[in-house]
mmCIF file of C-alpha atoms in Angstrom:
data_model
loop_
_atom_site.group_PDB
_atom_site.id
_atom_site.type_symbol
_atom_site.label_atom_id
_atom_site.label_comp_id
_atom_site.label_asym_id
_atom_site.label_seq_id
_atom_site.Cartn_x
_atom_site.Cartn_y
_atom_site.Cartn_z
ATOM 1 C CA MET A 393 -38.123 -13.125 59.242
ATOM 2 C CA VAL A 394 -37.933 -9.344 58.748
ATOM 3 C CA PHE A 395 -40.282 -8.685 61.665
ATOM 4 C CA ARG A 396 -38.205 -11.018 63.857
ATOM 5 C CA ALA A 397 -35.071 -9.081 62.856
ATOM 6 C CA LEU A 398 -36.679 -5.986 64.403
ATOM 7 C CA LEU A 399 -37.682 -7.637 67.697
ATOM 8 C CA ASP A 400 -35.427 -10.620 68.460
ATOM 9 C CA PRO A 401 -32.482 -9.364 70.568
ATOM 10 C CA ASP A 402 -30.104 -11.924 69.051
ATOM 11 C CA LEU A 403 -30.984 -10.751 65.542
ATOM 12 C CA LEU A 404 -30.978 -7.067 66.551
ATOM 13 C CA LYS A 405 -27.365 -7.469 67.708
ATOM 14 C CA LYS A 406 -26.399 -8.350 64.171
ATOM 15 C CA TRP A 407 -27.564 -5.057 62.662
ATOM 16 C CA THR A 408 -27.514 -2.555 65.551
ATOM 17 C CA TRP A 409 -24.114 -3.580 66.906
ATOM 18 C CA GLY A 410 -25.379 -3.038 70.424
ATOM 19 C CA ASN A 411 -26.686 -5.092 73.327
ATOM 20 C CA PRO A 412 -30.461 -4.851 72.734
ATOM 21 C CA THR A 413 -33.295 -5.156 75.221
ATOM 22 C CA VAL A 414 -36.804 -5.934 73.949
ATOM 23 C CA ASP A 415 -40.121 -6.242 75.771
ATOM 24 C CA ALA A 416 -42.293 -6.815 72.694
ATOM 25 C CA LYS A 417 -45.493 -5.019 73.700
ATOM 26 C CA VAL A 418 -46.865 -1.505 73.462
ATOM 27 C CA GLY A 419 -45.147 0.493 76.194
ATOM 28 C CA GLY A 420 -42.437 -2.159 76.501
ATOM 29 C CA GLU A 421 -38.754 -1.358 76.674
ATOM 30 C CA TYR A 422 -37.036 -1.336 73.283
ATOM 31 C CA ARG A 423 -33.355 -0.417 73.239
ATOM 32 C CA TYR A 424 -30.494 -1.036 70.863
ATOM 33 C CA GLY A 425 -28.093 -0.974 73.811
ATOM 34 C CA TRP A 426 -26.108 2.084 72.787
ATOM 35 C CA GLU A 427 -24.373 4.103 75.493
ATOM 36 C CA TYR A 428 -22.002 6.990 74.955
ATOM 37 C CA GLU A 429 -20.914 10.278 76.443
ATOM 38 C CA MET A 430 -21.905 13.664 75.054
ATOM 39 C CA ASP A 431 -20.484 16.822 76.654
ATOM 40 C CA GLY A 432 -19.659 14.880 79.817
ATOM 41 C CA LYS A 433 -23.163 13.423 80.107
ATOM 42 C CA LYS A 434 -24.005 9.713 79.776
ATOM 43 C CA VAL A 435 -26.501 9.210 76.944
ATOM 44 C CA LEU A 436 -28.537 6.088 76.233
ATOM 45 C CA GLY A 437 -28.889 6.388 72.474
ATOM 46 C CA GLY A 438 -31.479 4.996 70.121
ATOM 47 C CA PRO A 439 -35.038 4.013 70.953
ATOM 48 C CA THR A 440 -36.351 3.456 74.479
ATOM 49 C CA ARG A 441 -39.893 2.063 74.139
ATOM 50 C CA ILE A 442 -42.444 0.618 71.757
ATOM 51 C CA LEU A 443 -45.291 2.988 70.867
ATOM 52 C CA GLU A 444 -47.175 0.732 68.418
ATOM 53 C CA LEU A 445 -46.848 -2.931 67.533
ATOM 54 C CA VAL A 446 -48.809 -4.905 64.942
ATOM 55 C CA GLU A 447 -47.213 -8.268 64.182
ATOM 56 C CA ASN A 448 -45.710 -8.492 60.691
ATOM 57 C CA GLU A 449 -47.125 -5.040 59.798
ATOM 58 C CA ARG A 450 -45.816 -2.209 61.969
ATOM 59 C CA LEU A 451 -43.383 -1.331 64.725
ATOM 60 C CA VAL A 452 -43.206 2.222 66.036
ATOM 61 C CA SER A 453 -40.704 3.317 68.655
ATOM 62 C CA ASP A 454 -39.647 6.593 70.154
ATOM 63 C CA TRP A 455 -36.246 8.095 69.349
ATOM 64 C CA PRO A 456 -34.963 10.575 71.921
ATOM 65 C CA ASP A 457 -32.488 13.303 71.005
ATOM 66 C CA TRP A 458 -29.079 11.749 70.287
ATOM 67 C CA ARG A 459 -27.386 14.474 72.336
ATOM 68 C CA GLY A 460 -29.375 13.567 75.448
ATOM 69 C CA ASP A 461 -31.232 16.900 75.243
ATOM 70 C CA GLU A 462 -34.410 16.168 77.183
ATOM 71 C CA THR A 463 -35.968 19.481 76.108
ATOM 72 C CA ASN A 464 -35.892 18.392 72.468
ATOM 73 C CA TYR A 465 -39.056 16.681 71.315
ATOM 74 C CA THR A 466 -38.868 12.958 70.826
ATOM 75 C CA GLN A 467 -38.724 11.681 67.299
ATOM 76 C CA LYS A 468 -40.410 8.500 66.099
ATOM 77 C CA ILE A 469 -39.193 5.534 64.083
ATOM 78 C CA THR A 470 -41.866 3.657 62.136
ATOM 79 C CA TRP A 471 -41.104 0.349 60.469
ATOM 80 C CA LEU A 472 -43.811 -0.696 57.977
ATOM 81 C CA LEU A 473 -43.786 -4.235 56.595
ATOM 82 C CA GLU A 474 -45.696 -5.335 53.521
ATOM 83 C CA ASP A 475 -45.801 -8.877 52.151
ATOM 84 C CA GLN A 476 -44.468 -8.943 48.592
ATOM 85 C CA GLY A 477 -45.064 -12.605 47.727
ATOM 86 C CA ASP A 478 -41.593 -14.072 48.036
ATOM 87 C CA GLY A 479 -40.286 -11.225 50.198
ATOM 88 C CA THR A 480 -41.123 -8.300 52.434
ATOM 89 C CA LEU A 481 -41.093 -4.618 51.591
ATOM 90 C CA LEU A 482 -39.718 -2.746 54.592
ATOM 91 C CA THR A 483 -40.346 0.993 54.785
ATOM 92 C CA LEU A 484 -38.635 3.133 57.413
ATOM 93 C CA VAL A 485 -40.052 6.509 58.442
ATOM 94 C CA HIS A 486 -38.042 8.660 60.845
ATOM 95 C CA ASP A 487 -39.984 11.788 61.756
ATOM 96 C CA GLY A 488 -40.374 14.458 64.397
ATOM 97 C CA PHE A 489 -37.206 16.431 63.704
ATOM 98 C CA VAL A 490 -37.075 19.879 65.264
ATOM 99 C CA ARG A 491 -33.494 20.710 64.294
ATOM 100 C CA ALA A 492 -32.829 20.778 60.568
ATOM 101 C CA SER A 493 -29.228 19.718 61.156
ATOM 102 C CA ASP A 494 -30.402 16.412 62.647
ATOM 103 C CA ILE A 495 -32.000 15.331 59.391
ATOM 104 C CA SER A 496 -28.625 15.204 57.640
ATOM 105 C CA ASP A 497 -27.142 12.837 60.233
ATOM 106 C CA PHE A 498 -29.511 9.922 59.856
ATOM 107 C CA PRO A 499 -29.845 8.823 56.190
ATOM 108 C CA PHE A 500 -26.380 7.283 56.011
ATOM 109 C CA GLY A 501 -26.813 5.424 59.275
ATOM 110 C CA TRP A 502 -30.247 4.113 58.383
ATOM 111 C CA ALA A 503 -28.989 2.951 54.970
ATOM 112 C CA GLY A 504 -26.419 0.788 56.737
ATOM 113 C CA PHE A 505 -28.991 -0.583 59.173
ATOM 114 C CA LEU A 506 -31.410 -1.422 56.349
ATOM 115 C CA GLU A 507 -28.650 -3.370 54.606
ATOM 116 C CA GLY A 508 -27.960 -5.173 57.881
ATOM 117 C CA ILE A 509 -31.645 -6.081 58.324
ATOM 118 C CA ARG A 510 -31.728 -7.372 54.760
ATOM 119 C CA ASP A 511 -28.666 -9.538 55.413
ATOM 120 C CA VAL A 512 -30.107 -10.885 58.677
ATOM 121 C CA ALA A 513 -33.472 -11.662 57.032
ATOM 122 C CA GLN A 514 -31.732 -13.424 54.135
ATOM 123 C CA GLY A 515 -29.508 -15.388 56.510
ATOM 124 C CA VAL A 516 -26.323 -13.893 55.084
#
């Protein structure tokens, strides 16, 4: 169920609060459906495509700069899943930061998303 929560658009809506698009294959579109304006520029936030996909084990997506700065290197989001008998251990790795200030913005957001994934997977 945890893997489905990462790829099923109906389940993604429950923890990303967006309007997700998923083409579940390497190179496929993967978006949370976030749109906002930053300094007068329209930004499509969150991931845009799947970089790696191994069913029930790993999902890796890109993560462009949240400001819409196309000169900033793309970060990566890696979701690692490990069977733990009666549950699943989900590990999130967000890497590729080039601005130290960006690191401080994400932990609180990811904590909320991880709680949301847990709730979706448990059927809460």
